[in-house]
């Protein structure tokens, strides 16, 4: 078995991505809004595309601002359309996110000749390539450490998500469990809703380079759903979903580099295998749940 | 509006609004232009156990939610002890319908009750041991302290209802809004809730309770509001809970009228 520094970075980046996603993802699942994660992760595309075109770089803070704004627009527009258009909330979500996603796709394809933003990369991510984009390097006990930008960005976003949940723990808990009580006590459940939506949007952007805008949904939803089968304590559920997501990153990368060669193929996509690993862990948790409940 | 007693209370309400736990003036609520509550004018006197009675779709839950600012008012105003809710939040506790939350949520009974102390704790401050201790005492009061650490999905319907009541108790409010606390609970829980209501009343608290069981209205409540989009009648149970008023409230709903007839016959006041 060959293991390079590159592989460590890929696993670490994947794990940070999983942790960043699992924290807001847990609240999405608890609020029965799992598909809102799907909607927002797709809808942020025009925000990304526009921010990218304006700033001309993928590392720009404007990408996050653009995504957060479009993420909030998605949440607001979904609310408005279902309220004023008298359509079901899910239908309204379907209208908003497909429209925005299509708009984003058009902008990217139109601009593809001029800029370096590949639709495939946006959809599926390129986790294997992230270690090549180094943002800082230093020597530590004779070991050259090249910090990939994606790892840094995801570490920052994961920390922010953790901080938000620590600071607003009781507010998020009551807003998710009983929004009416929350409002009656003067804690605006709506604010917590939009904070969560902004968190999901920003997390999605940080994650899209690593795992793409489709697989990010797996990272948002599957580890929390798994954790909910294993624990009945909110704190434990949050911890478990982050841990399970990180474990899936390691399992996914090992599977991606070792499993296909056994069958005579080249190594495959780590992001894809990570999502598959989360599904595998879910099945295990579900079997345990069936056997012991 | 037809009741004399109601008119009297209404008049005094304007003189001493701070004495009136809940005063509602000209309240109208509409869902997408379809009015659900029309011209509600109400004053609930201090220290009463008040039943809010009416057929399905009469707007009972809507009235509670409108008072709590959970749905927008088309017009009108709601005052708790003479002031809008945002100045009186600590004085008002709410017990929503049991089905309004997801009981599979990963928290314990104690966690749910502790939520009642959040308004006391305030934004961003953490829950402390003393708040959990208050929650534990509230669980004790409703008789399920031994279930504090249970995950809420593992409680029976009656126990879940008691958890909700404990959560309202821990707020130490003066006014309680309860949405069908007696719905689908076991007999022991029903007795526990009634004795809890009486205790609240003894301590000078006021409660507005959405109630479905017409047979027990006279037994549990000393004040009644009959609602069917509009207030049909409001006042002391003795004077307001009459066959005539019930007929006006329930219209042609025969099965409910029969039920009401039964309730009234127990009082020695046959319906027809």
Coordinates of C-alpha atoms in Angstrom, one line a residue:
Chain A
X1 CA 0.0 0.0 0.0
X2 CA 1.3 3.4 -1.0
X3 CA 0.3 6.4 1.0
X4 CA 1.5 9.9 0.1
X5 CA 1.2 13.3 1.8
X6 CA -1.3 13.9 -1.0
X7 CA -3.6 11.1 0.3
X8 CA -3.5 12.5 3.8
X9 CA -4.6 15.9 2.5
X10 CA -7.4 14.3 0.5
X11 CA -8.7 12.5 3.6
X12 CA -8.3 15.5 5.8
X13 CA -10.1 17.8 3.3
X14 CA -12.9 15.2 2.9
X15 CA -13.2 14.8 6.7
X16 CA -13.3 18.6 7.2
X17 CA -16.0 18.8 4.5
X18 CA -18.0 16.1 6.2
X19 CA -17.7 17.8 9.6
X20 CA -18.7 21.2 8.2
X21 CA -21.7 19.6 6.5
X22 CA -22.8 17.4 9.3
X23 CA -23.4 20.2 11.9
X24 CA -26.0 22.2 10.0
X25 CA -27.1 19.0 8.3
X26 CA -28.3 17.6 11.6
X27 CA -30.6 20.6 12.1
X28 CA -31.9 20.2 8.5
X29 CA -32.8 16.6 9.2
X30 CA -34.4 17.4 12.6
X31 CA -36.6 20.1 11.0
X32 CA -37.7 17.8 8.2
X33 CA -36.0 20.1 5.8
X34 CA -33.5 17.7 4.3
X35 CA -34.4 18.6 0.8
X36 CA -33.8 22.2 1.6
X37 CA -30.1 21.3 1.7
X38 CA -30.5 19.9 -1.8
X39 CA -32.3 23.0 -3.0
X40 CA -29.8 25.4 -1.6
X41 CA -26.7 23.5 -2.7
X42 CA -28.0 23.7 -6.3
X43 CA -29.5 27.2 -6.1
X44 CA -26.2 28.8 -5.0
X45 CA -24.8 28.1 -8.4
X46 CA -25.8 31.5 -10.0
X47 CA -24.4 33.2 -6.9
X48 CA -21.1 31.4 -7.4
X49 CA -21.0 32.0 -11.1
X50 CA -21.7 35.7 -10.8
X51 CA -19.3 36.2 -8.0
X52 CA -16.7 34.3 -10.0
X53 CA -17.2 36.3 -13.1
X54 CA -17.0 39.6 -11.1
X55 CA -14.0 38.7 -9.1
X56 CA -12.3 36.4 -11.6
X57 CA -11.1 33.9 -8.9
X58 CA -12.4 30.9 -7.1
X59 CA -10.7 31.8 -3.8
X60 CA -12.6 35.0 -3.4
X61 CA -14.5 35.8 -0.3
X62 CA -17.2 37.1 -2.7
X63 CA -18.0 33.5 -3.7
X64 CA -19.2 33.0 -0.1
X65 CA -21.0 36.2 0.0
X66 CA -22.7 35.5 -3.3
X67 CA -23.6 32.0 -2.2
X68 CA -25.0 33.1 1.2
X69 CA -27.1 35.8 -0.5
X70 CA -28.5 33.4 -3.1
X71 CA -29.0 30.8 -0.4
X72 CA -31.1 33.2 1.6
X73 CA -33.0 34.3 -1.5
X74 CA -33.8 30.6 -2.1
X75 CA -35.2 30.2 1.5
X76 CA -37.2 33.4 1.2
X77 CA -38.5 32.8 -2.3
X78 CA -39.6 29.3 -1.3
X79 CA -41.5 30.8 1.6
X80 CA -43.1 33.5 -0.5
X81 CA -44.1 31.3 -3.4
X82 CA -45.7 28.7 -1.2
X83 CA -47.5 31.5 0.8
X84 CA -48.6 33.8 -2.0
X85 CA -48.7 31.3 -4.9
X86 CA -50.7 28.8 -2.8
X87 CA -48.5 25.9 -3.8
X88 CA -47.1 23.2 -1.6
X89 CA -43.8 24.0 0.1
X90 CA -42.0 21.2 -1.7
X91 CA -43.3 22.3 -5.1
X92 CA -42.3 25.8 -4.4
X93 CA -38.8 24.6 -3.4
X94 CA -38.6 22.6 -6.7
X95 CA -39.6 25.8 -8.7
X96 CA -37.0 28.0 -7.0
X97 CA -34.0 25.8 -7.0
X98 CA -34.3 24.4 -10.5
X99 CA -34.8 27.9 -11.9
X100 CA -31.7 29.2 -10.0
X101 CA -29.6 26.2 -10.8
X102 CA -30.5 26.4 -14.5
X103 CA -29.6 30.1 -14.4
X104 CA -26.3 29.3 -12.8
X105 CA -25.6 26.6 -15.3
X106 CA -26.3 29.0 -18.2
X107 CA -24.0 31.6 -16.8
X108 CA -21.2 29.1 -16.4
X109 CA -21.6 27.5 -19.8
X110 CA -21.8 31.0 -21.5
X111 CA -18.7 32.1 -19.7
X112 CA -16.9 28.8 -20.0
X113 CA -14.8 30.1 -22.9
X114 CA -13.4 32.9 -20.9
X115 CA -13.1 31.6 -17.4
X116 CA -11.7 28.5 -15.7
X117 CA -14.9 27.2 -14.0
X118 CA -15.8 23.7 -15.3
X119 CA -19.5 22.6 -14.9
X120 CA -18.3 19.0 -14.3
X121 CA -16.1 20.2 -11.5
X122 CA -19.0 22.2 -10.0
X123 CA -21.3 19.2 -10.1
X124 CA -19.0 16.4 -9.0
X125 CA -16.1 18.2 -7.3
X126 CA -12.4 17.3 -7.7
X127 CA -11.2 16.2 -4.2
X128 CA -8.1 14.5 -5.7
X129 CA -7.0 17.8 -7.2
X130 CA -7.5 20.0 -4.1
X131 CA -4.0 19.3 -2.6
X132 CA -2.4 20.8 -5.7
X133 CA -3.8 24.2 -4.9
X134 CA -1.5 25.2 -2.1
X135 CA -2.2 28.3 -0.1
X136 CA 0.7 28.2 2.4
X137 CA 3.7 26.0 3.1
X138 CA 6.2 25.7 5.9
X139 CA 8.7 23.2 7.3
X140 CA 7.9 21.5 10.5
X141 CA 10.5 19.2 12.0
X142 CA 12.1 18.8 8.6
X143 CA 8.7 17.9 7.1
X144 CA 7.5 20.1 4.2
X145 CA 3.8 20.9 4.9
X146 CA 1.9 22.3 1.9
X147 CA -1.5 23.5 3.2
X148 CA -4.1 23.1 0.4
X149 CA -6.5 26.0 0.1
X150 CA -9.6 23.7 0.2
X151 CA -8.5 22.2 3.5
X152 CA -8.0 25.7 5.0
X153 CA -11.4 27.0 3.7
X154 CA -13.2 23.9 5.0
X155 CA -11.4 24.1 8.3
X156 CA -12.6 27.7 8.7
X157 CA -16.2 26.9 7.7
X158 CA -16.3 23.8 10.0
X159 CA -15.0 26.0 12.9
X160 CA -17.6 28.7 12.2
X161 CA -20.4 26.1 12.0
X162 CA -19.2 24.6 15.3
X163 CA -19.0 28.1 16.9
X164 CA -22.5 29.0 15.7
X165 CA -24.0 25.8 17.1
X166 CA -22.1 26.3 20.5
X167 CA -23.3 29.9 20.8
X168 CA -26.9 29.4 19.6
X169 CA -27.3 25.8 20.9
X170 CA -30.4 26.4 23.0
X171 CA -32.0 28.8 20.5
X172 CA -31.5 26.3 17.6
X173 CA -32.7 23.5 19.7
X174 CA -36.0 25.1 20.7
X175 CA -36.5 26.6 17.2
X176 CA -36.1 23.2 15.7
X177 CA -38.3 21.3 18.3
X178 CA -41.0 23.8 18.8
X179 CA -40.9 27.0 16.8
X180 CA -44.2 28.3 18.3
X181 CA -42.8 28.1 21.8
X182 CA -39.6 29.7 20.6
X183 CA -41.6 32.6 19.2
X184 CA -43.9 32.9 22.2
X185 CA -40.8 33.3 24.4
X186 CA -39.4 36.0 22.2
X187 CA -36.8 33.9 20.4
X188 CA -37.5 34.6 16.8
X189 CA -37.5 31.1 15.3
X190 CA -37.4 32.8 11.8
X191 CA -34.0 34.2 12.6
X192 CA -32.7 30.8 13.4
X193 CA -34.2 29.4 10.2
X194 CA -32.4 32.0 8.1
X195 CA -29.2 31.6 10.0
X196 CA -29.3 27.9 9.3
X197 CA -30.1 28.6 5.6
X198 CA -27.1 30.9 5.4
X199 CA -24.9 28.3 7.1
X200 CA -26.0 25.6 4.6
X201 CA -25.3 28.0 1.7
X202 CA -21.8 28.9 2.8
X203 CA -21.0 25.3 3.8
X204 CA -22.2 24.1 0.3
X205 CA -19.9 26.6 -1.4
X206 CA -16.9 25.6 0.7
X207 CA -17.7 21.9 0.0
X208 CA -18.6 22.2 -3.7
X209 CA -15.0 22.3 -4.9
X210 CA -14.2 19.2 -2.8
X211 CA -17.2 17.0 -3.4
X212 CA -19.4 18.9 -5.9
X213 CA -22.9 20.3 -5.5
X214 CA -24.6 16.9 -5.8
X215 CA -22.6 14.8 -3.4
X216 CA -22.6 17.6 -0.8
X217 CA -26.2 16.6 -0.2
X218 CA -25.1 13.2 0.9
X219 CA -22.7 14.8 3.4
X220 CA -25.4 17.1 4.7
X221 CA -28.1 14.5 5.2
X222 CA -26.8 10.9 5.5
X223 CA -24.4 11.2 8.5
X224 CA -27.0 13.0 10.6
X225 CA -29.7 10.5 9.6
X226 CA -27.3 7.8 10.6
X227 CA -26.5 9.4 13.9
X228 CA -30.2 9.8 14.7
X229 CA -30.6 6.1 14.5
X230 CA -27.8 5.6 17.0
X231 CA -28.5 8.2 19.7
X232 CA -31.4 10.0 21.3
X233 CA -29.4 12.9 22.7
X234 CA -29.0 16.0 20.5
X235 CA -25.4 16.7 21.6
X236 CA -24.4 13.1 20.9
X237 CA -26.2 13.2 17.5
X238 CA -24.2 16.2 16.5
X239 CA -20.9 14.6 17.6
X240 CA -21.7 11.3 16.0
X241 CA -22.8 12.7 12.7
X242 CA -19.5 14.7 12.5
X243 CA -17.5 11.6 13.4
X244 CA -19.3 9.3 11.0
X245 CA -18.9 11.8 8.2
X246 CA -15.1 12.0 8.9
X247 CA -14.9 8.2 9.0
X248 CA -16.7 8.0 5.7
X249 CA -14.1 10.3 4.2
X250 CA -11.3 8.0 5.2
X251 CA -13.2 4.9 4.2
X252 CA -14.2 6.5 0.9
X253 CA -10.6 7.4 0.0
X254 CA -9.2 4.0 0.9
X255 CA -12.0 2.4 -1.1
X256 CA -11.4 4.7 -4.1
X257 CA -7.7 3.9 -4.3
X258 CA -7.7 0.2 -3.4
X259 CA -11.0 -1.3 -4.4
X260 CA -11.1 -0.6 -8.2
X261 CA -7.5 -1.9 -8.8
X262 CA -8.6 -5.2 -7.3
X263 CA -11.0 -5.5 -10.2
X264 CA -8.4 -4.3 -12.7
X265 CA -9.6 -0.7 -13.0
X266 CA -7.9 2.6 -12.1
X267 CA -8.6 4.3 -8.9
X268 CA -12.0 6.1 -8.8
X269 CA -13.5 9.3 -7.5
X270 CA -13.0 9.7 -3.8
X271 CA -16.0 12.0 -3.4
X272 CA -18.2 9.4 -5.0
X273 CA -16.8 6.7 -2.7
X274 CA -17.2 9.0 0.3
X275 CA -20.9 9.3 -0.4
X276 CA -21.2 5.6 -0.9
X277 CA -19.4 5.1 2.5
X278 CA -22.0 7.3 4.2
X279 CA -24.7 5.2 2.7
X280 CA -22.9 2.0 3.9
X281 CA -22.6 3.4 7.4
X282 CA -26.3 4.3 7.3
X283 CA -27.2 0.7 6.4
X284 CA -25.1 -0.6 9.3
X285 CA -26.7 1.8 11.7
X286 CA -30.1 0.8 10.4
X287 CA -29.4 -2.9 10.8
X288 CA -28.2 -2.3 14.4
X289 CA -31.4 -0.3 15.0
X290 CA -33.5 -3.1 13.6
X291 CA -31.8 -5.7 15.8
X292 CA -31.8 -3.8 19.1
X293 CA -35.1 -1.9 19.0
Chain B
X1 CA -71.4 40.1 23.5
X2 CA -74.9 39.0 24.5
X3 CA -74.0 38.3 28.0
X4 CA -74.6 41.0 30.6
X5 CA -71.7 39.8 32.7
X6 CA -69.4 40.1 29.7
X7 CA -70.5 43.7 29.1
X8 CA -69.8 44.6 32.7
X9 CA -66.3 43.1 32.6
X10 CA -65.7 44.9 29.3
X11 CA -66.6 48.2 30.8
X12 CA -64.3 47.8 33.8
X13 CA -61.5 46.6 31.5
X14 CA -61.1 50.0 30.0
X15 CA -60.8 51.6 33.4
X16 CA -58.2 49.2 34.9
X17 CA -56.6 47.5 31.9
X18 CA -53.7 46.2 34.0
X19 CA -56.1 44.1 36.1
X20 CA -57.3 42.3 33.1
X21 CA -55.1 39.3 32.3
X22 CA -56.2 39.2 28.7
X23 CA -58.0 41.9 26.8
X24 CA -58.8 41.4 23.1
X25 CA -60.2 44.3 21.1
X26 CA -61.8 44.0 17.6
X27 CA -59.6 41.2 16.6
X28 CA -60.0 39.8 13.1
X29 CA -57.8 37.1 11.6
X30 CA -57.9 35.9 8.0
X31 CA -56.0 33.1 6.2
X32 CA -55.5 34.1 2.6
X33 CA -58.5 36.5 2.6
X34 CA -60.8 34.0 4.2
X35 CA -61.7 35.3 7.7
X36 CA -61.3 32.7 10.5
X37 CA -61.9 35.0 13.4
X38 CA -64.3 38.0 13.2
X39 CA -64.5 41.0 15.5
X40 CA -63.4 39.2 18.6
X41 CA -63.9 41.4 21.7
X42 CA -63.0 39.7 24.9
X43 CA -61.9 40.3 28.5
X44 CA -60.8 37.5 30.7
X45 CA -61.0 38.3 34.4
X46 CA -58.2 37.5 36.8
X47 CA -58.1 34.2 38.6
X48 CA -60.6 32.3 36.4
X49 CA -60.3 28.9 34.7
X50 CA -61.7 29.7 31.3
X51 CA -62.9 27.1 28.7
X52 CA -62.7 28.1 25.1
X53 CA -65.4 26.0 23.4
X54 CA -66.7 25.7 19.8
X55 CA -67.0 23.3 16.9
X56 CA -64.1 22.2 14.7
X57 CA -62.8 25.0 12.6
X58 CA -64.3 27.6 14.9
X59 CA -60.9 29.2 15.3
X60 CA -60.1 28.2 18.8
X61 CA -56.4 27.4 18.2
X62 CA -56.2 30.3 15.8
X63 CA -57.4 32.6 18.6
X64 CA -54.7 31.3 21.0
X65 CA -52.0 31.7 18.3
X66 CA -53.2 35.2 17.4
X67 CA -52.9 36.2 21.1
X68 CA -49.4 34.9 21.1
X69 CA -48.4 36.7 18.0
X70 CA -47.8 33.4 16.1
X71 CA -50.0 34.4 13.2
X72 CA -50.5 37.9 11.8
X73 CA -53.6 39.8 12.9
X74 CA -55.7 41.4 10.1
X75 CA -56.8 43.9 12.6
X76 CA -57.3 44.4 16.4
X77 CA -55.1 44.3 19.4
X78 CA -54.3 41.9 22.2
X79 CA -53.2 43.1 25.7
X80 CA -51.9 41.0 28.5
X81 CA -52.3 42.8 31.9
X82 CA -52.7 46.0 29.9
X83 CA -49.7 45.7 27.8
X84 CA -48.7 44.1 24.5
X85 CA -47.2 40.6 24.6
X86 CA -43.7 41.7 23.9
X87 CA -43.6 43.5 27.3
X88 CA -45.3 40.6 29.1
X89 CA -43.7 37.5 27.7
X90 CA -42.5 36.3 31.1
X91 CA -46.1 36.4 32.4
X92 CA -47.6 34.3 29.6
X93 CA -47.1 30.5 29.2
X94 CA -48.3 28.5 26.2
X95 CA -49.1 24.8 26.1
X96 CA -49.5 23.9 22.4
X97 CA -51.4 20.9 21.0
X98 CA -49.4 17.8 21.6
X99 CA -49.4 16.9 17.8
X100 CA -47.7 20.2 17.0
X101 CA -44.2 18.9 17.7
X102 CA -42.1 15.9 16.5
X103 CA -41.9 13.5 19.5
X104 CA -39.0 11.6 17.9
X105 CA -36.8 14.6 18.5
X106 CA -33.6 13.5 20.2
X107 CA -34.1 15.1 23.6
X108 CA -35.2 14.0 27.1
X109 CA -38.3 15.0 29.0
X110 CA -36.1 17.2 31.2
X111 CA -34.7 19.0 28.1
X112 CA -38.2 19.8 27.0
X113 CA -39.2 21.2 30.4
X114 CA -36.0 23.2 30.6
X115 CA -37.0 25.0 27.4
X116 CA -39.6 26.7 29.6
X117 CA -36.8 28.5 31.4
X118 CA -35.2 29.9 28.1
X119 CA -37.1 33.2 28.2
X120 CA -35.8 33.6 31.8
X121 CA -32.2 32.8 30.7
X122 CA -32.3 35.1 27.7
X123 CA -30.4 35.0 24.3
X124 CA -27.0 33.4 24.1
X125 CA -26.7 32.6 27.8
X126 CA -26.3 28.9 28.6
X127 CA -28.6 26.7 30.6
X128 CA -27.4 26.3 34.2
X129 CA -27.9 23.6 36.9
X130 CA -30.4 25.8 38.7
X131 CA -32.6 25.9 35.5
X132 CA -32.5 22.1 35.2
X133 CA -33.4 22.0 38.9
X134 CA -36.4 24.2 38.3
X135 CA -37.4 21.9 35.4
X136 CA -37.1 18.8 37.7
X137 CA -39.3 20.4 40.3
X138 CA -41.9 21.1 37.6
X139 CA -41.8 17.5 36.5
X140 CA -42.3 16.6 40.1
X141 CA -45.4 18.8 40.2
X142 CA -47.0 16.9 37.4
X143 CA -46.0 13.6 38.9
X144 CA -43.5 12.3 36.4
X145 CA -40.1 13.2 37.9
X146 CA -39.0 9.6 37.5
X147 CA -39.2 10.0 33.7
X148 CA -36.9 13.1 33.5
X149 CA -34.2 11.3 31.6
X150 CA -36.5 9.4 29.2
X151 CA -36.3 10.2 25.5
X152 CA -39.7 11.9 24.7
X153 CA -40.8 9.3 22.2
X154 CA -40.7 6.7 25.0
X155 CA -43.5 8.5 26.9
X156 CA -47.2 7.8 26.7
X157 CA -49.5 10.4 25.3
X158 CA -50.6 11.4 28.8
X159 CA -47.0 11.7 29.9
X160 CA -46.1 13.8 26.9
X161 CA -49.0 16.1 27.8
X162 CA -47.7 16.4 31.4
X163 CA -44.2 17.3 30.0
X164 CA -45.8 20.1 28.1
X165 CA -47.7 21.3 31.3
X166 CA -44.5 21.1 33.3
X167 CA -42.8 23.2 30.7
X168 CA -45.5 25.9 31.1
X169 CA -45.3 25.6 34.9
X170 CA -41.5 26.2 35.0
X171 CA -42.1 29.6 33.4
X172 CA -43.9 30.7 36.5
X173 CA -46.2 32.8 34.4
X174 CA -49.4 34.5 35.6
X175 CA -51.5 33.6 32.5
X176 CA -51.7 30.2 30.8
X177 CA -52.9 29.5 27.3
X178 CA -53.5 25.8 26.8
X179 CA -54.5 24.2 23.5
X180 CA -56.6 21.0 24.2
X181 CA -54.6 19.7 27.1
X182 CA -57.2 17.0 27.7
X183 CA -57.1 15.6 24.1
X184 CA -56.5 11.9 24.1
X185 CA -55.1 11.6 27.6
X186 CA -55.6 8.8 30.1
X187 CA -57.9 9.2 33.1
X188 CA -55.1 9.6 35.5
X189 CA -53.6 12.4 33.5
X190 CA -57.0 14.1 33.2
X191 CA -57.3 14.1 37.0
X192 CA -53.7 15.4 37.3
X193 CA -54.4 18.2 34.8
X194 CA -57.6 19.2 36.6
X195 CA -55.9 19.3 40.0
X196 CA -53.1 21.3 38.5
X197 CA -55.5 23.8 37.0
X198 CA -57.2 24.2 40.5
X199 CA -53.7 24.7 42.1
X200 CA -52.9 27.4 39.5
X201 CA -56.3 29.1 40.3
X202 CA -55.6 28.9 44.0
X203 CA -52.3 30.7 43.4
X204 CA -54.2 33.5 41.6
X205 CA -53.2 32.4 38.1
X206 CA -55.5 32.6 35.1
X207 CA -55.9 29.9 32.4
X208 CA -57.6 30.0 29.0
X209 CA -58.1 26.4 27.9
X210 CA -59.3 25.1 24.6
X211 CA -61.7 22.3 25.6
X212 CA -63.6 19.7 23.5
X213 CA -65.5 17.7 26.1
X214 CA -68.7 19.6 26.7
X215 CA -69.7 17.1 29.4
X216 CA -66.9 18.3 31.7
X217 CA -67.1 22.1 31.1
X218 CA -69.2 22.9 34.1
X219 CA -67.2 20.7 36.3
X220 CA -63.7 22.0 35.4
X221 CA -64.3 25.6 34.4
X222 CA -65.9 28.7 36.0
X223 CA -65.9 30.8 32.9
X224 CA -66.8 29.9 29.3
X225 CA -66.2 31.4 25.9
X226 CA -68.3 30.0 23.1
X227 CA -66.7 30.6 19.8
X228 CA -67.6 30.0 16.2
X229 CA -65.6 32.5 14.2
X230 CA -67.3 35.1 16.3
X231 CA -67.9 35.2 20.0
X232 CA -71.3 33.6 20.6
X233 CA -71.2 34.2 24.3
X234 CA -68.7 34.8 27.1
X235 CA -69.1 34.8 30.8
X236 CA -69.5 32.7 34.0
X237 CA -70.3 29.1 33.2
X238 CA -73.5 29.2 35.1
X239 CA -75.1 32.0 33.0
X240 CA -73.4 31.4 29.6
X241 CA -73.3 27.6 29.2
X242 CA -77.0 27.3 28.1
X243 CA -78.8 25.2 25.5
X244 CA -79.6 28.3 23.5
X245 CA -76.0 29.5 23.4
X246 CA -74.7 26.0 22.5
X247 CA -77.2 25.7 19.7
X248 CA -76.0 29.1 18.3
X249 CA -72.4 27.9 18.6
X250 CA -72.7 24.5 17.1
X251 CA -75.4 25.3 14.5
X252 CA -76.9 22.2 12.9
X253 CA -74.2 19.8 14.0
X254 CA -76.5 17.1 15.4
X255 CA -74.0 14.8 17.0
X256 CA -72.4 17.6 18.9
X257 CA -75.8 19.0 19.9
X258 CA -76.7 15.5 21.2
X259 CA -73.5 15.6 23.2
X260 CA -74.3 19.0 24.5
X261 CA -77.8 17.9 25.3
X262 CA -76.3 15.1 27.4
X263 CA -74.0 17.5 29.1
X264 CA -76.9 19.8 29.9
X265 CA -79.2 17.1 31.1
X266 CA -76.6 16.2 33.7
X267 CA -77.0 19.8 34.9
X268 CA -80.8 19.4 34.9
X269 CA -81.2 21.8 32.0
X270 CA -82.5 19.7 29.1
X271 CA -81.7 21.0 25.6
X272 CA -85.2 21.1 24.2

